[in-house]
Coordinates of C-alpha atoms in Angstrom, one line a residue:
M1 CA -147.1 31.7 152.5
R2 CA -149.9 32.6 150.1
K3 CA -147.3 33.5 147.5
E4 CA -145.6 30.1 147.9
V5 CA -148.9 28.4 147.4
V6 CA -149.6 30.4 144.3
V7 CA -146.2 29.5 142.9
A8 CA -146.7 25.8 143.6
G9 CA -150.1 25.9 142.0
V10 CA -148.7 27.6 138.9
A11 CA -145.9 25.0 138.8
T12 CA -148.4 22.1 139.1
V13 CA -150.6 23.6 136.3
S14 CA -147.5 24.0 134.1
T15 CA -146.4 20.4 134.7
V16 CA -149.9 19.2 133.8
V17 CA -149.9 21.4 130.7
V18 CA -146.5 20.2 129.6
A19 CA -147.5 16.6 130.3
G20 CA -150.6 17.1 128.2
V21 CA -148.7 18.6 125.4
L22 CA -146.2 15.7 125.5
L23 CA -149.0 13.2 125.6
V24 CA -150.6 14.8 122.5
R25 CA -147.2 14.8 120.7
W26 CA -146.6 11.1 121.6
K27 CA -150.1 10.2 120.3
K28 CA -149.5 12.1 117.1
R29 CA -146.1 10.4 116.8
D30 CA -147.6 7.0 117.3
Q31 CA -150.3 7.7 114.8
R32 CA -147.7 8.8 112.2
R33 CA -145.7 5.7 112.9
W34 CA -148.8 3.5 112.6
R35 CA -149.8 5.1 109.3
H36 CA -146.2 4.6 108.0
T37 CA -146.4 0.9 109.1
Q38 CA -149.7 0.5 107.1
R39 CA -148.2 2.2 104.1
M40 CA -145.2 -0.1 104.2
L41 CA -147.5 -3.1 104.5
R42 CA -149.6 -1.9 101.5
K43 CA -146.6 -1.3 99.4
F44 CA -145.1 -4.7 100.2
A45 CA -148.4 -6.4 99.4
N46 CA -148.6 -4.5 96.1
D47 CA -145.0 -5.5 95.2
C48 CA -145.7 -9.1 96.0
A49 CA -149.1 -9.2 94.2
T50 CA -149.8 -12.2 91.9
P51 CA -153.0 -11.4 89.9
V52 CA -154.0 -14.0 87.4
P53 CA -152.6 -12.2 84.3
K54 CA -149.2 -12.0 86.0
L55 CA -149.4 -15.7 86.8
W56 CA -150.1 -16.5 83.1
H57 CA -147.1 -14.4 82.1
V58 CA -144.9 -16.4 84.5
A59 CA -146.4 -19.7 83.2
F60 CA -145.8 -18.9 79.5
D61 CA -142.3 -17.5 80.3
L62 CA -141.5 -20.9 81.9
V63 CA -142.8 -22.7 78.8
S64 CA -140.6 -20.6 76.6
A65 CA -137.6 -21.2 78.8
M66 CA -138.3 -24.9 78.8
Q67 CA -138.5 -25.0 75.0
A68 CA -135.3 -23.0 74.6
S69 CA -133.4 -25.3 77.0
L70 CA -134.6 -28.4 75.2
S71 CA -133.7 -27.0 71.8
D72 CA -130.2 -25.6 72.5
Q73 CA -128.8 -25.3 76.1
S74 CA -125.9 -23.3 74.8
Q75 CA -128.2 -20.4 73.9
T76 CA -130.1 -20.1 77.2
D77 CA -129.2 -19.3 80.8
Y78 CA -131.9 -21.7 82.0
V79 CA -130.7 -25.3 81.7
M80 CA -132.8 -28.4 82.3
L81 CA -131.2 -31.8 82.6
P82 CA -132.4 -34.9 80.8
S83 CA -132.4 -37.8 83.2
L84 CA -132.7 -41.6 83.3
T85 CA -135.8 -43.2 81.8
S86 CA -134.9 -46.5 83.5
S87 CA -135.8 -44.9 86.9
I88 CA -139.5 -44.9 86.1
P89 CA -141.6 -48.0 86.9
N90 CA -144.8 -49.1 85.1
G91 CA -146.8 -50.5 88.0
T92 CA -146.1 -54.2 87.4
E93 CA -143.1 -54.4 89.7
E94 CA -143.1 -56.8 92.6
G95 CA -140.7 -57.6 95.4
L96 CA -138.9 -56.3 98.5
Y97 CA -136.7 -53.3 97.9
Y98 CA -134.3 -51.1 99.7
G99 CA -133.6 -47.4 99.2
V100 CA -131.5 -44.5 100.6
N101 CA -132.5 -40.9 100.4
L102 CA -129.6 -38.6 101.1
H103 CA -129.8 -35.0 102.4
E104 CA -126.9 -32.7 103.1
D105 CA -126.9 -33.5 106.8
K106 CA -128.8 -36.7 107.2
F107 CA -130.0 -39.7 105.2
L108 CA -133.1 -42.0 105.3
M109 CA -132.9 -45.8 104.9
M110 CA -136.0 -47.6 103.8
R111 CA -137.3 -51.1 103.0
A112 CA -140.7 -51.8 101.5
R113 CA -142.7 -54.3 99.4
L114 CA -144.4 -53.7 96.1
R115 CA -147.0 -56.2 94.9
G116 CA -147.5 -55.0 91.3
K117 CA -150.9 -54.2 89.8
H118 CA -150.5 -50.6 91.1
E119 CA -151.2 -51.9 94.6
L120 CA -150.2 -49.7 97.6
I121 CA -146.7 -49.9 99.0
T122 CA -146.6 -52.2 102.1
D123 CA -144.3 -53.3 104.9
L124 CA -142.5 -50.0 104.9
D125 CA -139.6 -49.7 107.4
R126 CA -137.7 -46.4 107.8
E127 CA -134.8 -45.1 109.8
E128 CA -133.3 -41.6 109.7
V129 CA -129.7 -41.1 110.5
E130 CA -128.0 -37.7 111.2
I131 CA -124.6 -37.4 109.5
P132 CA -121.9 -36.5 112.1
S133 CA -120.1 -33.3 111.2
E134 CA -116.8 -35.1 111.2
V135 CA -118.1 -37.5 108.6
N136 CA -119.7 -34.7 106.5
S137 CA -116.4 -32.9 106.4
K138 CA -114.5 -35.9 105.0
T139 CA -114.3 -37.3 101.5
Y140 CA -117.4 -38.6 99.8
K141 CA -116.0 -42.1 99.9
E142 CA -115.8 -42.0 103.6
L143 CA -119.4 -40.7 103.7
F144 CA -120.4 -43.6 101.5
D145 CA -118.6 -46.0 103.9
Y146 CA -120.6 -44.5 106.8
I147 CA -123.9 -44.9 105.0
A148 CA -123.1 -48.5 104.1
L149 CA -122.1 -49.3 107.7
K150 CA -125.5 -48.0 109.0
L151 CA -127.3 -49.8 106.1
E152 CA -125.6 -53.0 107.0
V153 CA -127.2 -52.8 110.5
F154 CA -130.5 -51.7 109.1
I155 CA -130.7 -54.6 106.7
S156 CA -129.6 -57.1 109.4
I157 CA -132.3 -56.0 111.9
N158 CA -135.1 -56.0 109.3
T159 CA -134.0 -59.3 107.7
K160 CA -134.5 -61.0 111.1
S161 CA -138.1 -59.9 111.2
N162 CA -138.8 -60.6 107.5
P163 CA -136.2 -63.0 106.1
I164 CA -137.2 -62.6 102.4
T165 CA -134.1 -62.1 100.3
P166 CA -134.2 -58.6 98.8
K167 CA -133.9 -57.9 95.1
G168 CA -130.5 -57.1 93.8
K169 CA -131.1 -53.4 92.9
M170 CA -131.2 -50.6 95.4
G171 CA -132.5 -47.1 94.9
F172 CA -130.4 -44.1 95.9
T173 CA -132.0 -40.6 95.7
V174 CA -130.4 -37.3 96.8
S175 CA -132.2 -34.1 97.9
F176 CA -129.9 -31.6 96.2
P177 CA -129.0 -30.8 92.6
L178 CA -127.5 -33.5 90.3
H179 CA -126.4 -33.3 86.7
E180 CA -125.8 -36.1 84.2
G181 CA -122.3 -36.7 83.0
P182 CA -120.9 -38.6 80.0
G183 CA -122.1 -42.2 79.5
R184 CA -125.4 -41.3 81.3
N185 CA -123.8 -41.5 84.7
I186 CA -125.1 -39.3 87.4
R187 CA -122.4 -37.0 88.8
W188 CA -122.5 -34.9 91.9
K189 CA -123.0 -31.2 91.3
S190 CA -122.9 -29.8 94.9
F191 CA -122.5 -31.3 98.3
S192 CA -120.7 -30.4 101.5
A193 CA -118.4 -33.6 101.4
K194 CA -115.0 -32.8 100.1
E195 CA -114.0 -33.8 96.6
A196 CA -117.5 -34.9 95.6
A197 CA -118.1 -32.5 92.8
G198 CA -117.7 -33.9 89.3
K199 CA -117.3 -37.6 90.4
D200 CA -119.0 -40.7 89.2
L201 CA -120.6 -41.9 92.4
A202 CA -122.8 -45.0 91.8
E203 CA -119.7 -47.3 91.3
D204 CA -118.0 -45.8 94.4
F205 CA -121.1 -46.4 96.5
N206 CA -121.4 -50.0 95.2
E207 CA -117.8 -50.5 96.4
A208 CA -118.8 -49.4 99.9
L209 CA -121.8 -51.8 99.8
E210 CA -119.5 -54.7 98.7
K211 CA -117.0 -53.9 101.4
H212 CA -119.7 -54.3 104.1
G213 CA -121.1 -57.5 102.6
I214 CA -124.3 -56.0 101.3
D215 CA -125.7 -57.9 98.4
L216 CA -127.3 -54.9 96.7
R217 CA -126.2 -52.6 93.9
V218 CA -127.1 -49.1 92.9
S219 CA -127.6 -48.4 89.2
A220 CA -127.6 -44.6 89.5
L221 CA -127.9 -41.8 91.9
V222 CA -131.0 -39.7 91.0
N223 CA -132.6 -36.5 92.3
A224 CA -135.3 -37.2 95.0
T225 CA -137.9 -35.3 93.0
L226 CA -137.4 -37.9 90.2
G227 CA -138.0 -40.6 92.9
D228 CA -141.3 -38.9 93.7
L229 CA -142.2 -39.1 90.0
A230 CA -141.3 -42.8 90.0
G231 CA -143.7 -43.4 92.9
G232 CA -146.5 -41.5 91.1
R233 CA -145.9 -43.4 87.8
Y234 CA -146.0 -46.8 89.6
Y235 CA -149.6 -46.1 90.6
N236 CA -150.8 -44.1 87.5
R237 CA -149.3 -43.7 84.1
D238 CA -151.0 -40.3 83.9
C239 CA -148.5 -39.0 86.4
V240 CA -146.4 -36.7 84.3
A241 CA -144.6 -34.5 86.8
A242 CA -143.4 -34.2 90.4
V243 CA -142.6 -31.1 92.4
T244 CA -140.6 -30.7 95.7
L245 CA -141.8 -27.8 97.9
G246 CA -139.6 -27.9 101.0
L247 CA -136.6 -26.0 102.2
A248 CA -135.5 -26.1 98.5
T249 CA -137.7 -26.7 95.5
N250 CA -137.4 -28.5 92.2
A251 CA -139.6 -30.1 89.5
V252 CA -139.2 -33.0 87.1
Y253 CA -141.6 -34.0 84.3
V254 CA -141.9 -36.6 81.5
E255 CA -141.2 -35.4 78.0
S256 CA -141.4 -37.3 74.7
A257 CA -137.9 -37.9 73.3
Q258 CA -139.3 -36.7 70.0
F259 CA -139.0 -33.2 71.2
I260 CA -135.5 -33.4 72.6
P261 CA -132.5 -33.0 70.2
N262 CA -130.2 -35.9 70.7
G263 CA -132.8 -37.3 73.1
G264 CA -132.4 -40.9 72.1
D265 CA -133.3 -43.3 69.3
K266 CA -135.5 -41.4 66.9
N267 CA -137.0 -44.6 65.7
K268 CA -138.8 -45.0 69.0
F269 CA -141.4 -42.9 70.7
G270 CA -139.5 -43.0 74.0
E271 CA -139.8 -40.9 77.1
M272 CA -137.2 -38.7 78.8
V273 CA -137.5 -37.5 82.3
I274 CA -136.5 -33.8 82.5
D275 CA -135.0 -32.5 85.7
M276 CA -136.2 -28.9 85.4
Q277 CA -133.9 -27.3 87.9
W278 CA -136.6 -24.7 88.2
S279 CA -135.0 -23.1 91.2
N280 CA -132.9 -21.3 88.6
F281 CA -135.9 -20.2 86.6
T282 CA -136.3 -16.4 86.3
T283 CA -138.4 -13.9 84.4
P284 CA -139.1 -10.2 84.6
H285 CA -142.6 -11.0 85.6
L286 CA -141.5 -12.5 89.0
P287 CA -142.7 -10.1 91.8
V288 CA -139.3 -9.4 93.3
T289 CA -139.1 -6.8 96.1
Q290 CA -136.4 -4.8 97.7
F291 CA -136.3 -7.4 100.5
D292 CA -135.7 -10.2 98.0
M293 CA -133.0 -8.3 96.2
A294 CA -131.2 -7.7 99.5
L295 CA -131.6 -11.3 100.5
D296 CA -130.1 -12.4 97.2
S297 CA -127.2 -10.0 97.3
E298 CA -126.2 -11.2 100.8
S299 CA -126.6 -14.9 100.0
T300 CA -123.8 -17.3 99.3
N301 CA -125.0 -17.6 95.6
P302 CA -126.1 -14.0 94.5
G303 CA -128.0 -14.0 91.2
S304 CA -128.6 -17.7 91.3
R305 CA -131.7 -19.8 92.2
V306 CA -133.9 -16.7 92.0
F307 CA -137.2 -18.7 91.8
E308 CA -136.3 -20.8 94.8
K309 CA -135.6 -17.7 96.9
L310 CA -139.2 -16.7 96.3
I311 CA -140.9 -20.0 97.1
G312 CA -138.5 -22.2 99.0
G313 CA -139.1 -22.8 102.7
K314 CA -135.5 -21.8 103.5
Y315 CA -136.3 -18.2 102.4
L316 CA -139.9 -17.5 103.3
G317 CA -139.3 -16.8 107.0
E318 CA -136.2 -14.8 106.1
V319 CA -138.2 -12.4 103.9
V320 CA -140.7 -12.0 106.7
R321 CA -137.9 -11.2 109.2
R322 CA -136.5 -8.6 106.9
V323 CA -139.8 -6.9 106.5
L324 CA -140.4 -6.8 110.2
L325 CA -136.9 -5.5 110.9
K326 CA -137.5 -2.6 108.5
M327 CA -140.8 -1.8 110.2
A328 CA -139.1 -2.0 113.6
K329 CA -136.4 0.4 112.5
E330 CA -138.6 2.9 110.7
T331 CA -141.9 2.7 112.7
A332 CA -140.8 1.3 116.1
L333 CA -143.2 -1.6 115.5
F334 CA -141.9 -3.5 118.5
G335 CA -141.0 -0.5 120.7
E336 CA -138.3 2.1 120.8
T337 CA -135.6 -0.5 121.0
I338 CA -135.1 -3.0 118.1
P339 CA -135.2 -6.6 119.4
P340 CA -131.6 -7.9 119.0
K341 CA -132.7 -11.3 117.7
L342 CA -134.7 -9.7 115.0
K343 CA -131.4 -8.8 113.4
T344 CA -130.3 -12.5 113.2
P345 CA -130.5 -13.8 109.6
Y346 CA -132.6 -17.0 109.0
I347 CA -133.7 -17.2 112.7
L348 CA -137.4 -17.4 111.6
R349 CA -138.0 -20.8 110.2
S350 CA -140.9 -21.8 107.9
P351 CA -142.7 -23.8 110.7
D352 CA -142.7 -20.7 112.9
M353 CA -143.9 -18.6 110.1
A354 CA -146.7 -21.1 109.4
A355 CA -147.8 -21.2 113.0
M356 CA -148.2 -17.4 113.0
H357 CA -149.9 -17.3 109.6
Q358 CA -152.4 -20.0 110.5
D359 CA -153.3 -18.6 113.9
T360 CA -157.0 -17.7 113.8
S361 CA -157.5 -17.3 117.5
E362 CA -159.2 -14.1 118.6
N363 CA -156.1 -12.6 120.2
R364 CA -153.5 -14.2 117.9
E365 CA -151.9 -16.1 120.9
A366 CA -149.7 -18.2 118.6
V367 CA -148.3 -15.0 117.0
Q368 CA -147.3 -13.6 120.4
E369 CA -145.9 -17.0 121.5
K370 CA -143.7 -17.2 118.4
L371 CA -142.6 -13.6 118.6
M372 CA -141.4 -14.4 122.2
E373 CA -139.9 -17.7 121.3
V374 CA -138.0 -16.6 118.2
F375 CA -137.2 -12.9 118.7
G376 CA -137.6 -12.5 122.5
I377 CA -140.4 -9.9 122.0
T378 CA -142.3 -10.1 125.3
Y379 CA -145.3 -8.0 124.5
T380 CA -147.2 -6.7 121.5
S381 CA -150.6 -5.2 120.9
L382 CA -153.2 -7.1 119.0
A383 CA -152.8 -4.6 116.1
V384 CA -149.1 -5.4 115.9
R385 CA -149.8 -9.1 115.9
E386 CA -152.2 -8.7 113.0
I387 CA -149.5 -6.9 111.1
V388 CA -147.1 -9.8 111.6
A389 CA -149.7 -12.3 110.5
E390 CA -150.4 -10.2 107.4
V391 CA -146.7 -10.1 106.4
C392 CA -146.6 -13.9 106.7
D393 CA -149.7 -14.2 104.5
I394 CA -148.3 -11.9 101.8
V395 CA -145.0 -13.9 101.6
A396 CA -146.7 -17.3 101.7
E397 CA -149.3 -16.4 99.1
R398 CA -146.8 -15.1 96.7
G399 CA -144.7 -18.3 96.9
A400 CA -147.7 -20.7 96.7
R401 CA -149.2 -18.9 93.7
L402 CA -146.0 -18.7 91.8
G403 CA -145.6 -22.5 92.4
G404 CA -149.1 -23.1 91.1
A405 CA -148.4 -20.9 88.0
C406 CA -145.3 -23.0 87.1
I407 CA -147.2 -26.2 87.5
V408 CA -149.7 -24.9 85.0
G409 CA -146.7 -24.1 82.8
I410 CA -145.5 -27.7 82.9
M411 CA -149.0 -28.9 82.0
K412 CA -149.2 -26.4 79.1
K413 CA -145.8 -27.6 77.8
R414 CA -147.0 -31.2 77.9
G415 CA -150.3 -30.3 76.2
R416 CA -152.4 -32.0 78.8
I417 CA -154.7 -29.2 80.0
N418 CA -157.7 -29.2 77.7
D419 CA -158.9 -32.8 77.7
K420 CA -156.3 -35.0 79.4
K421 CA -156.1 -35.6 83.2
S422 CA -152.6 -35.3 84.6
V423 CA -151.3 -36.3 88.0
V424 CA -148.7 -34.1 89.7
I425 CA -146.9 -35.6 92.7
I426 CA -145.9 -33.0 95.3
E427 CA -143.6 -33.6 98.2
G428 CA -142.1 -31.5 100.9
G429 CA -142.9 -29.9 104.2
L430 CA -144.4 -26.7 102.8
Y431 CA -147.1 -28.7 100.9
E432 CA -147.6 -31.4 103.5
H433 CA -147.6 -29.4 106.7
Y434 CA -148.4 -25.8 105.8
R435 CA -152.1 -26.1 105.1
V436 CA -152.7 -22.5 104.0
F437 CA -149.7 -22.6 101.6
R438 CA -151.2 -25.8 100.1
N439 CA -154.6 -24.2 99.8
L440 CA -153.2 -21.1 98.1
L441 CA -151.3 -23.2 95.6
H442 CA -154.5 -25.2 94.7
S443 CA -156.6 -22.0 94.4
S444 CA -154.0 -20.4 92.1
I445 CA -154.4 -23.3 89.6
W446 CA -158.1 -23.1 89.8
E447 CA -158.1 -19.3 89.2
M448 CA -155.8 -19.7 86.2
L449 CA -157.7 -22.6 84.5
G450 CA -161.2 -22.2 85.8
G451 CA -163.2 -25.0 87.5
A452 CA -163.6 -27.3 84.5
L453 CA -160.0 -27.3 83.3
A454 CA -158.5 -27.2 86.8
D455 CA -160.1 -30.6 87.4
N456 CA -157.6 -32.0 84.8
V457 CA -154.7 -31.2 87.0
I458 CA -154.7 -33.6 90.0
M459 CA -152.2 -33.0 92.7
E460 CA -151.3 -35.8 95.1
H461 CA -148.8 -36.1 98.0
A462 CA -145.8 -38.4 97.4
H463 CA -146.7 -42.0 97.8
G464 CA -144.9 -43.6 100.8
G465 CA -143.9 -40.2 102.2
S466 CA -140.6 -38.3 102.1
G467 CA -137.8 -40.2 100.5
A468 CA -139.8 -43.3 99.5
G469 CA -139.1 -42.6 95.8
A470 CA -135.9 -44.5 96.3
I471 CA -137.9 -47.7 96.7
F472 CA -139.7 -47.1 93.3
V473 CA -136.4 -46.3 91.6
A474 CA -135.0 -49.6 92.9
A475 CA -138.0 -51.4 91.5
A476 CA -137.7 -49.8 88.1
H477 CA -134.1 -50.6 87.8
S478 CA -134.8 -54.3 88.7
H479 CA -137.4 -54.6 85.9
P480 CA -136.0 -53.1 82.7
H481 CA -138.7 -51.6 80.4
H482 CA -138.6 -51.1 76.7
D483 CA -139.8 -47.9 75.0
P484 CA -142.9 -48.3 72.9
I485 CA -142.8 -47.5 69.2
N486 CA -143.6 -44.1 67.9
P487 CA -145.9 -44.5 64.9
L488 CA -145.1 -40.9 63.7
L489 CA -141.5 -41.9 63.2
L490 CA -141.9 -45.5 61.9
N491 CA -140.5 -47.0 58.7
D492 CA -142.9 -48.5 56.1
D493 CA -143.0 -51.9 57.7
Q494 CA -143.7 -50.5 61.1
I495 CA -146.4 -48.2 59.7
N496 CA -148.1 -51.3 58.2
D497 CA -148.0 -53.0 61.6
F498 CA -149.6 -50.0 63.2
N499 CA -152.3 -49.8 60.6
V500 CA -153.3 -53.5 61.1
G501 CA -153.5 -53.0 64.9
K502 CA -150.2 -54.5 66.1
V503 CA -149.7 -52.0 68.8
N504 CA -151.1 -52.1 72.4
D505 CA -153.3 -49.7 74.2
D506 CA -150.4 -48.0 75.9
D507 CA -148.8 -47.3 72.6
I508 CA -152.0 -45.7 71.3
D509 CA -152.4 -43.6 74.4
Q510 CA -148.9 -42.2 73.9
I511 CA -149.6 -41.5 70.2
M512 CA -152.6 -39.5 71.2
D513 CA -150.5 -37.7 73.8
L514 CA -148.1 -36.7 71.0
L515 CA -150.9 -35.4 68.8
E516 CA -152.4 -33.4 71.7
W517 CA -148.9 -32.0 72.4
K518 CA -148.6 -30.8 68.8
D519 CA -152.0 -29.2 69.0
D520 CA -151.1 -27.4 72.2
Q521 CA -147.8 -26.2 70.7
S522 CA -149.8 -24.6 67.9
D523 CA -152.0 -22.9 70.5
L524 CA -148.9 -21.7 72.3
A525 CA -147.4 -20.3 69.0
S526 CA -150.7 -18.4 68.4
W527 CA -150.6 -17.0 71.9
K528 CA -147.1 -15.8 71.4
E529 CA -147.9 -14.2 68.0
G530 CA -150.6 -11.9 69.4
D531 CA -153.3 -13.7 71.3
Q532 CA -151.7 -13.1 74.6
S533 CA -153.9 -10.1 75.4
D534 CA -157.0 -12.2 74.7
S535 CA -155.8 -15.0 77.0
I536 CA -155.2 -12.5 79.8
A537 CA -158.6 -10.8 79.1
E538 CA -160.3 -14.1 79.6
T539 CA -158.9 -14.3 83.1
S540 CA -159.2 -10.6 84.1
D541 CA -162.7 -11.1 85.5
Q542 CA -161.2 -13.4 88.2
S543 CA -159.9 -11.9 91.4
D544 CA -156.7 -9.9 91.0
S545 CA -156.4 -9.5 94.7
R546 CA -154.6 -11.9 97.0
S547 CA -156.8 -14.8 98.2
G548 CA -156.8 -16.0 101.8
G549 CA -156.5 -19.4 103.2
G550 CA -158.7 -21.4 105.5
G551 CA -158.8 -21.1 109.2
G552 CA -157.7 -23.2 112.1
N553 CA -154.5 -24.0 113.9
D554 CA -152.6 -26.9 112.5
G555 CA -149.5 -26.6 114.7
P556 CA -146.9 -27.0 111.9
S557 CA -144.0 -29.3 112.9
D558 CA -140.3 -29.3 112.0
E559 CA -141.3 -31.5 109.1
L560 CA -141.8 -28.2 107.2
E561 CA -138.0 -27.9 107.2
K562 CA -137.7 -31.0 105.0

């Protein structure tokens, strides 16, 4: 009996010892895994870093790419598209206008009144319509017929409440890439509707309007970002650019025709709106990581739209997912079993990412809620939730700061940084609803330019909200404008008129813009010839580390997806 007791005691002691050894091993394993997680996080943060000198490299590379594209598109991979100057109003337009903003899976119908004198848009009515999949899979003419049918009802309802006859022109903007074909007609570049590519579309849409008895006509289909620029120019002639920061991204800006080969009548000053197509911009200075390269290679357009894959809302959450998946595989971040939903591409949307990023609660409740909602992860420690929030911060900050750098690049190209205030209209869910992203973008511009010069770059949200640019495009097309004379290209009689004061204030302002542009191009040339290191040195005393955003929970909505 005593022997059995001794054996049992020895067995118990052995079990305790073994359990203790295993516990120590598990703790050491968990510590190794945690150190590996932190190393992965630090490496990812370093690979995504956007210190001010790097931002300046990106900005100047964009300026060089812009100049090359304007000079000879056949000699560059980055192609910008001159667009229609008639789509830009001057602030005197009055009347009631209709507009349509088309996305790939929905469209927005609008009606609003302009009262001239740069007054605010009023009487704005909007209706959003989802495009049925069976319509979206048919020909573009059938799609146009569906839009016209819905527009007929929309106009009928609103005319009863406000029977004022609308103007004859209607604005039509599209939230996907367009390019300009022969005869300055906008042609479709890419859309899901069959047979749309390469077609002249304004006339076809007008046929649909006529079929449904709608007494409106579209002059041209233009990119929605150009519509945002039109809205900004209606209120302020110092509005020189517009940027879309949503699921996709794009930028347009106003350039003097003087600097565009074959850009128009060289006896006039003129302006051309340039659709930058900056989603295709690339430079060796972009902080591209292994996760971005994998995302690109597995996308439907590998090697294309590189810049958009770094800052577009469609891709931000996907990069975060890929980082978390690698951590889950290599460090068991979410436990011994990898959550199945974590393997699903594009399951993490930008609104979900924003909610986790902007969660400043003590226990990161919003992070846990989103991990459960999106990935089915039922429990995580606070330390793990902090890691998730940090990954979101790294990805968002990189995107926002690169966007800010390219805005500075546009202003540098236009020569309006030093002593000329410029308005940039920004539209899209990332800017409107992702507060920390917006703050990071603003701070990047401030860091690059310093407090005094940063005040010359004024960013405003699109007037009238998403899609309202179509209203301003309609107004511009209803009131043709003439380009002012360029005194630097005048003949002798015209020069005499200029010398005796036969030009108005707007003409003089544009002359000064041109002179400032030339001065700034000289500065750029000097920088390229060897002053680059000095420019970077001037900014090196500013923070090279990633800057954080403000606190608070904004509860981002699905508007981020726009």
